[in-house]
Coordinates of C-alpha atoms in Angstrom, one line a residue:
M55 CA -25.2 2.2 16.8
R56 CA -23.9 4.4 14.4
V57 CA -23.8 3.2 10.4
I58 CA -21.7 4.9 7.6
Y59 CA -22.2 3.6 3.9
F60 CA -20.0 4.4 1.2
S61 CA -21.0 3.9 -2.5
G62 CA -19.2 4.7 -5.6
K63 CA -17.9 3.3 -9.2
L64 CA -15.0 1.1 -9.7
K65 CA -13.7 1.9 -13.2
F66 CA -11.3 -0.2 -14.9
N67 CA -8.8 1.2 -16.9
S68 CA -7.2 -2.5 -17.7
Q69 CA -8.8 -6.0 -18.5
F70 CA -9.1 -8.0 -15.5
H71 CA -9.8 -11.7 -14.2
V72 CA -11.4 -12.5 -10.7
G73 CA -11.5 -16.4 -11.4
A74 CA -13.9 -18.7 -10.6
G75 CA -11.2 -21.3 -9.9
A76 CA -12.5 -23.4 -12.8
P77 CA -11.7 -24.3 -16.5
S78 CA -14.5 -24.6 -19.0
D79 CA -14.7 -26.0 -22.8
V80 CA -13.6 -22.9 -23.9
T81 CA -10.8 -21.6 -21.7
D82 CA -8.3 -22.6 -18.8
S83 CA -10.0 -20.2 -16.3
V84 CA -13.3 -18.5 -16.0
V85 CA -14.3 -15.3 -14.4
W86 CA -16.9 -15.4 -11.4
R87 CA -20.5 -15.2 -12.3
D88 CA -23.4 -15.1 -10.2
H89 CA -26.4 -17.4 -10.1
D90 CA -27.9 -15.7 -13.3
G91 CA -24.5 -16.2 -15.3
N92 CA -23.6 -12.5 -14.9
P93 CA -19.9 -11.6 -14.5
I94 CA -19.5 -10.1 -10.9
I95 CA -16.6 -9.1 -8.3
P96 CA -17.3 -11.0 -5.0
A97 CA -17.3 -9.2 -1.9
T98 CA -14.6 -11.3 -0.7
S99 CA -12.6 -10.1 -3.2
L100 CA -13.2 -6.6 -2.2
A101 CA -12.4 -7.3 1.1
G102 CA -9.0 -9.1 0.3
A103 CA -7.9 -6.2 -1.8
L104 CA -8.9 -3.3 0.9
R105 CA -7.7 -5.4 3.6
S106 CA -4.0 -6.1 2.0
K107 CA -3.6 -2.2 1.5
A108 CA -4.8 -1.3 5.0
T109 CA -2.1 -3.7 6.2
E110 CA 0.4 -1.9 4.5
L111 CA -0.6 1.5 5.7
A112 CA -1.8 0.6 9.2
P113 CA 1.5 0.9 11.0
W114 CA 2.1 4.6 9.7
L115 CA -1.5 5.6 11.6
A116 CA -1.4 3.6 14.8
A117 CA 0.4 5.5 17.7
E118 CA 2.2 2.0 18.7
G119 CA 3.4 1.5 15.1
R120 CA 2.3 -2.1 15.1
E121 CA 2.2 -4.6 12.2
C122 CA -0.5 -7.2 11.8
H123 CA 0.7 -10.7 13.0
S124 CA -2.4 -12.5 12.4
L125 CA -1.7 -14.1 9.1
K126 CA 1.9 -15.4 10.3
D127 CA 0.6 -17.1 13.2
K128 CA -3.2 -18.5 13.0
D129 CA -3.4 -19.3 16.8
T130 CA -2.9 -15.5 17.7
L131 CA -5.5 -13.3 18.3
C132 CA -3.4 -9.8 16.8
G133 CA -5.7 -7.2 18.1
C134 CA -4.1 -4.6 15.7
L135 CA -6.0 -1.8 14.1
V136 CA -6.4 -3.8 11.0
C137 CA -8.0 -6.9 12.8
R138 CA -10.1 -4.3 15.1
L139 CA -11.5 -2.8 11.7
F140 CA -11.5 -5.9 9.4
G141 CA -11.7 -8.7 12.0
D142 CA -9.5 -11.3 13.3
C143 CA -7.9 -13.6 11.1
G144 CA -6.7 -16.0 13.7
Q145 CA -8.1 -19.4 15.2
I146 CA -8.8 -20.3 18.5
T147 CA -7.4 -23.8 18.9
N148 CA -7.2 -26.5 21.8
G149 CA -8.2 -23.6 24.2
K150 CA -4.9 -22.0 24.0
N151 CA -6.3 -18.3 23.4
P152 CA -8.7 -17.1 25.7
K153 CA -9.2 -14.1 24.0
R154 CA -12.6 -13.6 22.0
Q155 CA -12.4 -13.1 18.3
I156 CA -13.4 -9.7 16.8
A157 CA -15.9 -9.9 14.0
S158 CA -15.2 -7.2 11.1
K159 CA -16.9 -3.7 11.3
L160 CA -17.0 -3.5 7.5
W161 CA -19.5 -5.5 5.3
F162 CA -18.8 -5.7 1.7
Y163 CA -21.1 -6.4 -1.0
D164 CA -20.7 -8.2 -4.4
A165 CA -19.8 -5.6 -6.9
K166 CA -22.1 -5.7 -9.9
P167 CA -21.7 -4.3 -13.5
E168 CA -23.2 -0.7 -14.2
N169 CA -23.1 -1.4 -18.1
K170 CA -22.9 -4.2 -20.5
L171 CA -19.7 -6.2 -20.2
Q172 CA -17.3 -7.1 -22.7
M173 CA -15.5 -10.6 -22.5
T174 CA -12.2 -11.1 -24.1
Y175 CA -9.9 -14.2 -23.9
R176 CA -5.8 -14.0 -23.4
D177 CA -3.2 -16.3 -24.4
F178 CA -0.3 -16.4 -21.9
V179 CA 3.0 -18.2 -22.8
G180 CA 6.6 -18.5 -21.4
V181 CA 9.8 -18.1 -23.2
Q182 CA 12.8 -20.2 -22.8
R183 CA 15.8 -18.0 -21.8
T184 CA 18.5 -20.3 -24.0
T185 CA 16.5 -20.9 -27.2
G186 CA 14.0 -18.0 -27.3
V187 CA 11.4 -20.1 -28.0
A188 CA 7.8 -20.8 -26.5
A189 CA 8.6 -23.0 -23.4
S190 CA 7.0 -26.4 -23.3
G191 CA 3.9 -26.7 -20.8
A192 CA 3.9 -23.0 -20.3
K193 CA 0.8 -22.0 -22.2
F194 CA -2.6 -21.1 -20.8
D195 CA -5.5 -18.9 -21.6
M196 CA -8.3 -17.4 -19.4
E197 CA -11.3 -15.6 -19.9
N198 CA -11.1 -11.7 -19.0
I199 CA -13.5 -8.6 -18.6
A200 CA -12.4 -5.9 -21.0
A201 CA -11.0 -2.6 -20.1
G202 CA -13.4 0.3 -19.4
A203 CA -15.9 -1.7 -17.5
S204 CA -17.5 -0.1 -14.7
F205 CA -19.2 -1.9 -11.4
D206 CA -21.0 -0.6 -8.4
F207 CA -19.4 -0.4 -5.0
V208 CA -20.9 -0.6 -1.9
L209 CA -19.4 -0.6 1.8
K210 CA -20.8 -0.6 5.2
A211 CA -19.2 0.3 8.5
E212 CA -20.5 -0.2 11.8
N213 CA -19.4 1.7 15.1
I214 CA -16.0 2.5 13.8
D215 CA -13.8 4.7 16.3
S216 CA -11.7 7.6 15.3
D217 CA -8.4 5.4 14.5
E218 CA -10.7 3.1 12.8
A219 CA -12.2 5.8 10.2
A220 CA -8.6 7.4 9.7
L221 CA -7.4 4.1 8.2
L222 CA -10.3 3.3 6.3
A223 CA -10.3 6.9 4.7
A224 CA -6.7 6.2 3.7
V225 CA -7.5 3.0 1.9
L226 CA -10.2 4.4 0.4
T227 CA -8.5 7.6 -0.9
E228 CA -5.5 5.1 -2.4
W229 CA -8.1 3.6 -4.6
E230 CA -9.5 7.1 -5.4
H231 CA -5.9 7.8 -6.8
G232 CA -5.7 4.7 -8.7
R233 CA -3.5 3.0 -6.6
G234 CA -5.8 -0.2 -6.4
R235 CA -5.1 -3.6 -8.1
I236 CA -7.6 -6.9 -7.8
G237 CA -7.7 -10.0 -9.4
R238 CA -5.1 -12.5 -11.1
K239 CA -2.0 -11.2 -13.0
I240 CA -2.0 -7.8 -11.7
S241 CA 2.0 -7.9 -12.3
C242 CA 1.0 -8.0 -16.2
G243 CA -1.2 -4.9 -16.0
F244 CA -4.7 -6.7 -15.0
G245 CA -7.0 -5.2 -12.5
D246 CA -5.9 -1.6 -12.4
F247 CA -8.7 0.3 -11.3
C248 CA -9.9 3.5 -9.5
L249 CA -12.7 4.3 -7.2
T250 CA -14.8 7.3 -8.4
D251 CA -17.9 9.0 -8.0
L252 CA -17.7 8.3 -4.1
K253 CA -20.5 9.3 -1.5
T254 CA -21.1 9.1 2.0
S255 CA -24.5 8.8 4.1
E256 CA -24.7 8.0 7.7
W257 CA -27.3 6.7 9.8
D258 CA -27.6 7.2 14.0
L259 CA -29.7 4.0 14.7
R260 CA -29.6 5.2 18.5
Q261 CA -32.7 7.5 17.6
S262 CA -35.9 5.6 17.1
E263 CA -37.2 7.8 13.9
E264 CA -33.5 7.1 12.3
L265 CA -34.0 3.5 13.3
M266 CA -37.5 2.9 11.6
K267 CA -36.6 5.1 8.4
Y268 CA -33.6 2.7 8.1
L269 CA -35.6 -0.4 8.7
R270 CA -38.0 0.5 6.0
A271 CA -35.4 1.5 3.2
D272 CA -34.2 -0.8 0.7
K273 CA -31.1 1.3 -0.8
H274 CA -29.6 2.7 2.5
Y275 CA -26.6 4.2 0.8
E276 CA -29.0 6.5 -0.8
K277 CA -31.2 7.3 2.1
G278 CA -28.9 8.1 4.6
I279 CA -27.6 11.8 5.9
A280 CA -25.0 12.9 3.2
A281 CA -21.7 13.2 4.8
Q282 CA -19.8 16.0 2.9
K283 CA -15.8 15.5 2.8
W284 CA -15.8 12.6 4.8
L285 CA -12.6 11.3 3.6
E286 CA -10.8 15.3 4.0
N287 CA -12.0 15.2 7.4
N288 CA -10.9 11.8 8.7
M289 CA -7.3 11.6 6.6
P290 CA -4.6 11.1 8.8
N291 CA -1.2 12.5 8.8
P292 CA 1.4 9.5 9.2
I293 CA 3.9 9.4 12.0
N294 CA 8.0 9.9 10.5
D295 CA 9.8 7.7 13.2
Y296 CA 8.2 4.1 12.2
M297 CA 10.6 2.0 10.4
P298 CA 8.9 -0.3 7.8
V299 CA 9.2 -4.1 7.7
R300 CA 8.5 -6.5 5.0
G301 CA 4.7 -6.2 4.5
T302 CA 4.5 -2.7 5.0
A303 CA 4.4 0.5 3.1
S304 CA 7.2 2.7 2.6
C305 CA 7.2 4.2 -0.7
F306 CA 6.6 3.5 -4.5
L307 CA 8.1 4.3 -7.8
E308 CA 6.2 4.8 -11.0
I309 CA 8.0 4.9 -14.2
N310 CA 6.5 5.8 -17.3
I311 CA 7.9 5.0 -20.8
R312 CA 7.2 6.0 -24.2
L313 CA 8.3 3.2 -26.5
V314 CA 9.1 4.6 -30.0
F315 CA 9.4 1.4 -32.7
D316 CA 11.3 1.4 -35.8
G317 CA 9.2 0.0 -38.6
P318 CA 7.1 -3.3 -38.0
M319 CA 6.1 -4.9 -34.9
V320 CA 4.4 -8.3 -35.1
T321 CA 2.4 -9.7 -32.1
A322 CA 0.0 -12.5 -32.1
D323 CA -3.7 -12.4 -31.0
N324 CA -5.5 -15.5 -31.8
M325 CA -8.8 -13.7 -31.4
A326 CA -7.7 -10.7 -33.5
A327 CA -6.2 -12.9 -36.1
A328 CA -9.7 -15.0 -36.5
R329 CA -11.7 -11.9 -36.8
F330 CA -9.4 -10.0 -39.5
D331 CA -8.5 -13.4 -41.3
F332 CA -4.9 -13.1 -40.9
D333 CA -2.4 -15.8 -39.7
Q334 CA -0.9 -13.5 -37.2
A335 CA -2.7 -9.9 -36.0
P336 CA -1.8 -7.7 -33.0
L337 CA -4.0 -7.3 -29.9
I338 CA -6.3 -4.4 -30.7
K339 CA -9.5 -2.8 -29.0
G340 CA -12.5 -0.7 -30.5
D341 CA -13.0 0.1 -34.2
G342 CA -12.5 2.7 -36.7
K343 CA -11.2 5.9 -35.1
D344 CA -11.5 4.5 -31.4
C345 CA -9.2 1.8 -32.7
K346 CA -6.1 1.3 -30.4
A347 CA -3.4 -1.3 -30.3
I348 CA -2.5 -3.1 -27.1
L349 CA 1.2 -4.3 -26.1
P350 CA 0.1 -6.8 -23.1
G351 CA 1.9 -6.0 -20.1
S352 CA 3.1 -10.0 -19.9
S353 CA 5.0 -9.3 -22.9
V354 CA 6.4 -6.0 -21.6
R355 CA 7.5 -7.4 -18.4
G356 CA 8.7 -10.8 -20.0
V357 CA 11.3 -8.4 -22.1
L358 CA 12.1 -6.3 -19.1
R359 CA 12.9 -9.7 -16.9
A360 CA 14.8 -11.5 -19.7
Q361 CA 17.2 -8.2 -20.1
A362 CA 17.5 -8.0 -15.8
E363 CA 18.5 -11.4 -15.7
K364 CA 21.3 -10.7 -18.5
I365 CA 22.5 -7.9 -16.4
V366 CA 22.6 -9.9 -13.0
R367 CA 24.4 -12.8 -14.9
T368 CA 26.8 -10.6 -15.9
L369 CA 27.5 -8.9 -12.7
G370 CA 27.8 -12.5 -11.1
M371 CA 30.1 -13.8 -13.8
D372 CA 33.3 -14.1 -11.6
K373 CA 31.5 -16.3 -9.0
A374 CA 29.7 -18.4 -11.4
C375 CA 33.0 -19.2 -13.4
A376 CA 34.7 -20.2 -10.0
G377 CA 31.5 -23.1 -9.4
H378 CA 29.1 -20.8 -7.5
Y379 CA 25.4 -20.8 -8.5
D380 CA 24.4 -18.6 -11.1
A381 CA 23.3 -14.8 -10.0
A382 CA 20.1 -15.3 -12.0
C383 CA 18.1 -18.5 -12.4
N384 CA 16.4 -20.2 -15.1
P385 CA 12.5 -19.8 -14.8
F386 CA 12.4 -22.7 -17.1
G387 CA 15.0 -24.7 -15.6
T388 CA 14.6 -28.5 -14.8
K389 CA 15.4 -30.7 -12.0
E390 CA 19.2 -31.1 -13.4
K391 CA 21.5 -29.6 -11.0
N392 CA 23.3 -26.8 -12.3
S393 CA 24.2 -23.3 -11.7
V394 CA 21.2 -22.1 -13.3
W395 CA 18.9 -24.2 -11.6
H396 CA 15.2 -22.7 -11.0
C397 CA 15.2 -21.1 -7.3
D398 CA 12.0 -23.0 -6.9
E399 CA 13.5 -26.4 -7.8
R400 CA 16.8 -25.8 -5.9
L401 CA 14.9 -24.9 -2.5
G402 CA 12.2 -28.0 -2.9
T403 CA 9.6 -26.5 -1.1
T404 CA 6.4 -25.2 -2.3
E405 CA 5.5 -23.0 0.7
P406 CA 6.1 -19.6 0.3
L407 CA 6.8 -18.4 4.1
A408 CA 9.3 -21.4 4.6
V409 CA 11.5 -19.4 2.1
K410 CA 13.4 -16.2 3.0
D411 CA 13.8 -13.6 0.6
E412 CA 17.8 -13.8 0.6
Q413 CA 17.3 -17.7 -0.5
L414 CA 15.8 -16.2 -3.8
C415 CA 18.0 -15.3 -6.6
P416 CA 17.5 -11.3 -7.2
I417 CA 15.5 -11.7 -10.3
C418 CA 12.7 -13.9 -8.5
R419 CA 12.8 -11.4 -5.5
L420 CA 12.0 -8.5 -8.0
F421 CA 10.2 -10.3 -10.7
G422 CA 8.4 -12.8 -8.8
S423 CA 8.3 -16.6 -9.2
S424 CA 5.7 -19.4 -7.4
L425 CA 7.2 -18.6 -4.3
R426 CA 7.0 -14.9 -4.3
G427 CA 4.4 -12.5 -6.2
S428 CA 6.1 -9.7 -8.5
R429 CA 6.8 -6.4 -7.1
V430 CA 7.2 -5.0 -10.6
L431 CA 3.8 -4.0 -12.1
V432 CA 3.8 -3.7 -15.6
G433 CA 0.7 -1.8 -17.2
E434 CA -0.7 -2.6 -20.6
A435 CA 0.6 -0.6 -23.0
V436 CA -1.5 1.4 -25.6
C437 CA -1.2 2.9 -28.9
D438 CA -3.5 5.5 -30.2
N439 CA -4.2 5.7 -33.8
P440 CA -2.1 2.6 -34.9
I441 CA -1.0 2.6 -38.5
F442 CA -1.4 -1.2 -40.1
K443 CA 0.7 -3.0 -42.8
V444 CA 0.4 -6.5 -44.1
I445 CA 3.5 -8.4 -44.5
D446 CA 3.7 -11.9 -46.1
Y447 CA 6.4 -14.3 -45.0
L448 CA 7.6 -17.2 -47.2
A449 CA 10.1 -20.0 -46.7
I450 CA 12.6 -20.6 -49.5
D451 CA 13.3 -24.4 -50.5
R452 CA 17.0 -24.8 -50.1
F453 CA 17.1 -27.2 -52.9
T454 CA 15.0 -25.2 -55.6
G455 CA 15.1 -22.0 -54.9
G456 CA 11.2 -21.6 -54.8
G457 CA 8.6 -21.4 -52.1
R458 CA 8.5 -24.2 -49.9
D459 CA 5.0 -25.8 -49.7
G460 CA 3.1 -25.1 -46.3
S461 CA 5.6 -22.3 -45.3
K462 CA 3.6 -19.6 -46.4
F463 CA 1.8 -16.9 -43.9
D464 CA 0.7 -13.4 -43.4
A465 CA 0.8 -11.1 -40.5
L466 CA -1.0 -7.8 -39.8
T467 CA 1.5 -5.8 -38.1
L468 CA 1.6 -2.4 -36.5
W469 CA 4.0 0.1 -38.6
S470 CA 6.3 2.4 -36.3
P471 CA 3.9 2.2 -33.4
V472 CA 4.3 4.4 -30.2
F473 CA 3.2 3.0 -26.9
E474 CA 2.9 4.5 -23.4
V475 CA 4.1 2.0 -20.9
K476 CA 3.6 2.3 -17.0
L477 CA 5.8 0.4 -14.2
L478 CA 5.0 0.6 -10.7
V479 CA 7.2 -0.7 -8.0
E480 CA 6.0 -0.7 -4.2
N481 CA 8.9 -0.4 -1.6
P482 CA 12.0 -0.6 -4.0
A483 CA 15.1 -1.1 -2.3
D484 CA 18.4 0.7 -3.6
W485 CA 19.5 -2.4 -5.2
E486 CA 16.3 -2.9 -6.8
I487 CA 16.2 0.6 -8.3
A488 CA 19.9 0.2 -9.8
L489 CA 18.8 -3.0 -11.4
L490 CA 15.6 -1.3 -13.3
M491 CA 17.9 1.6 -14.2
F492 CA 20.3 -0.5 -16.0
V493 CA 17.2 -2.1 -17.8
L494 CA 16.0 1.3 -18.7
R495 CA 19.3 2.4 -19.9
D496 CA 19.5 -0.4 -22.2
L497 CA 16.0 0.2 -23.4
K498 CA 16.9 3.8 -24.3
D499 CA 19.8 2.7 -26.2
G500 CA 17.7 0.3 -28.3
M501 CA 18.8 -3.2 -27.2
L502 CA 15.5 -4.8 -26.5
S503 CA 13.1 -6.1 -29.2
F504 CA 9.3 -7.0 -28.4
G505 CA 7.0 -9.5 -30.3
A506 CA 8.2 -11.7 -33.0
G507 CA 10.6 -11.4 -35.8
A508 CA 13.2 -9.8 -34.1
S509 CA 16.0 -11.3 -36.3
K510 CA 14.1 -9.9 -39.4
G511 CA 14.5 -6.3 -38.2
A512 CA 11.1 -6.4 -36.3
G513 CA 9.9 -5.1 -33.0
W514 CA 13.0 -2.8 -32.2
C515 CA 12.4 0.2 -30.2
K516 CA 14.2 2.9 -28.1
A517 CA 12.3 4.4 -24.9
E518 CA 11.8 8.0 -25.2
D519 CA 10.7 10.6 -22.4
V520 CA 11.2 8.7 -19.3
Q521 CA 8.9 10.2 -16.4
L522 CA 9.3 8.9 -12.6
K523 CA 6.8 9.7 -10.3
C524 CA 8.1 8.8 -6.5
G525 CA 6.0 8.5 -3.3
W526 CA 7.3 8.1 0.2
L527 CA 6.1 8.0 3.8
G528 CA 8.3 9.1 6.5
S529 CA 11.3 11.4 6.0
D530 CA 13.3 8.9 3.8
A531 CA 12.5 9.4 -0.1
P532 CA 14.1 7.3 -2.4
I533 CA 16.0 8.0 -5.3
G534 CA 16.6 11.5 -4.0
A535 CA 12.8 12.2 -4.8
D536 CA 12.7 14.7 -1.8
K537 CA 15.0 17.0 -4.0
W538 CA 12.7 17.2 -7.0
N539 CA 10.5 20.2 -7.8
G540 CA 6.5 20.0 -6.9
I541 CA 6.4 18.0 -4.0
E542 CA 2.8 17.6 -3.2
R543 CA 0.4 15.6 -0.7
N544 CA -1.4 12.7 -2.9
G545 CA -3.3 11.0 -0.4
I546 CA -1.2 9.7 2.5
Y547 CA 2.0 10.0 0.4
N548 CA 4.3 12.9 -0.3
V549 CA 4.6 12.6 -4.0
A550 CA 7.4 14.3 -6.9
K551 CA 8.1 13.8 -10.4
E552 CA 10.9 14.1 -12.5
N553 CA 11.7 14.1 -15.9
W554 CA 14.7 11.6 -16.0
L555 CA 17.4 12.2 -18.6
F556 CA 20.3 9.7 -18.5
E557 CA 22.4 11.8 -20.8
K558 CA 22.3 14.8 -18.5
M559 CA 22.3 13.5 -15.0
D560 CA 24.4 15.9 -12.4
D561 CA 27.1 14.6 -10.3
A562 CA 24.3 13.8 -7.4
K563 CA 22.0 11.6 -9.3
R564 CA 25.2 9.9 -10.7
N565 CA 26.6 9.2 -7.4
M566 CA 23.4 8.2 -6.2
L567 CA 23.2 5.6 -8.7
N568 CA 26.8 4.2 -8.5
K569 CA 25.7 4.0 -4.8
Y570 CA 22.6 1.9 -6.0
A571 CA 24.8 -0.2 -8.2
K572 CA 27.5 -1.1 -5.6
S573 CA 24.1 -2.3 -3.5
L574 CA 23.5 -4.7 -6.4
K575 CA 26.4 -6.1 -6.5
K576 CA 26.5 -6.7 -2.9
Q577 CA 23.4 -8.6 -3.4
I578 CA 24.4 -10.8 -5.9
D579 CA 27.6 -11.9 -4.1
E580 CA 25.6 -12.4 -1.0
Y581 CA 23.1 -14.7 -2.8
Q582 CA 25.8 -16.6 -4.7
E583 CA 28.0 -17.2 -1.5
K584 CA 24.8 -18.2 0.8
C585 CA 23.9 -20.9 -2.1
G586 CA 27.4 -22.2 -2.1
Q587 CA 29.3 -24.0 -4.7
V588 CA 27.4 -26.1 -7.3
G589 CA 30.5 -27.9 -8.9
E590 CA 31.3 -27.3 -12.4
A591 CA 29.9 -24.0 -13.9
V592 CA 27.4 -24.0 -16.7
W593 CA 29.7 -21.3 -18.5
T594 CA 32.5 -23.7 -18.5
K595 CA 31.0 -26.6 -20.1
E596 CA 31.0 -27.8 -23.9
L597 CA 28.7 -26.2 -26.1
S598 CA 27.2 -29.9 -27.0
D599 CA 26.5 -30.5 -23.2
L600 CA 24.9 -27.1 -22.9
Y601 CA 22.5 -27.6 -26.2
P602 CA 22.1 -31.5 -26.2
Q603 CA 18.8 -31.2 -28.4
E604 CA 20.5 -29.1 -30.9
V605 CA 23.2 -31.6 -31.3
A606 CA 21.0 -34.6 -31.4
Q607 CA 19.4 -33.2 -34.2
G608 CA 22.5 -32.6 -36.1
G609 CA 22.8 -29.1 -35.7
K610 CA 26.0 -27.0 -34.7

């Protein structure tokens, strides 16, 4: 038997949460801990994250180009390249399947922290699309491990053949290039890590001396024969004629943006507010010269999603006014049947596999819902060397003209901060690229605000220096990336970069985006036609019907 050990460090670029599935007296969700109370990353989470990546890449490496089907049909033993390496997920029931299940050839170990960890708590809240205030029942918090944490990583492989070694090399290389995510809330920037300092050692247990040495050793990953450049020597070349399907990889689009704010920006973090004794304070990491301000990925993603909803509703207004469902649902819609009824409520199911993509509105397909995970991953934005300014707020009594009792509060604001934001979209379709480009154009024109106090001039910004990075497999490159300069091999992907200037697009780029925009309009029309008529369109109702709560309170 031949055994290969892989050891390295998992360096986290963002905070992350691998939950224990239980609340505590302090938070709604605590991180996973061992029997001594120390936070760890359980082996099952590592195995799941690595297998998920392998499932995406395997069809590009296997000669037969087969996808893994075991997760869709639990009564079928798949036998694909992924199942051969990670073991079968299928179950033999009622003697229907005579095949024997294959055990995993990989052994994962719990990842333990290399250094002392800093624990944080993060609040999350949903925002009503109609009123712009916090949605009722959408507030929760969870415990997290702060960014900068490092965990020991150990993996053992037994008797893997050349095809299995190629797949393992491909997925580990993806982790080395920082394309790994683990834990909860990855669409909001959590769980972003990189595999570093990877070392490989081999044991040939067919030799008696080697076997006795193996049995006497305690840390096998340190005592074996070092295998130099194991990943490079086993790195495969993807086949070019595979046609990707849902669940497999084809490309990715990474968008790096610099957000430049004009004036104050007001965000609220409860722990920072208590720490600095203000009513409101931004999320801050570090002290003194190492101090950095953080704009949470959940906040960035929420603003982008809300703007995308407006764009899609505008493009689908013709059919919505004619009585069709709206082109974008309301994420906080109730069970009341109307044209902005939430997709989850409208479909009436909690089983993701029972719902087809085309049954969901374009926004839920791209940004996610309870039936689909988000495919837009937004990293946490960082501002180096932030400038702080204290602003006092006071409500005026309309009768006396003086300050209103109990309506005074202060805020520690960020003054004209500059944030670096990263978006990642895996396997984007043409219409999804068009929608993201529409949102980026609005962001570049200064039409979006972040944080509180937008009506008071706070939180307004513009996007500058939009950088695109595209990776693809096979011969089809999205957004014309194969014509960009500086194409290079990055892991298993071909990768190219481009500084995207909306105001200086040539005819080729403009024609391509016009083609993508037509694809977006087609997706919207097909969705609305498939959903059918809902009756009276919400946009044709009286204002008193649209805003009953404000009318009941005497508002206008």
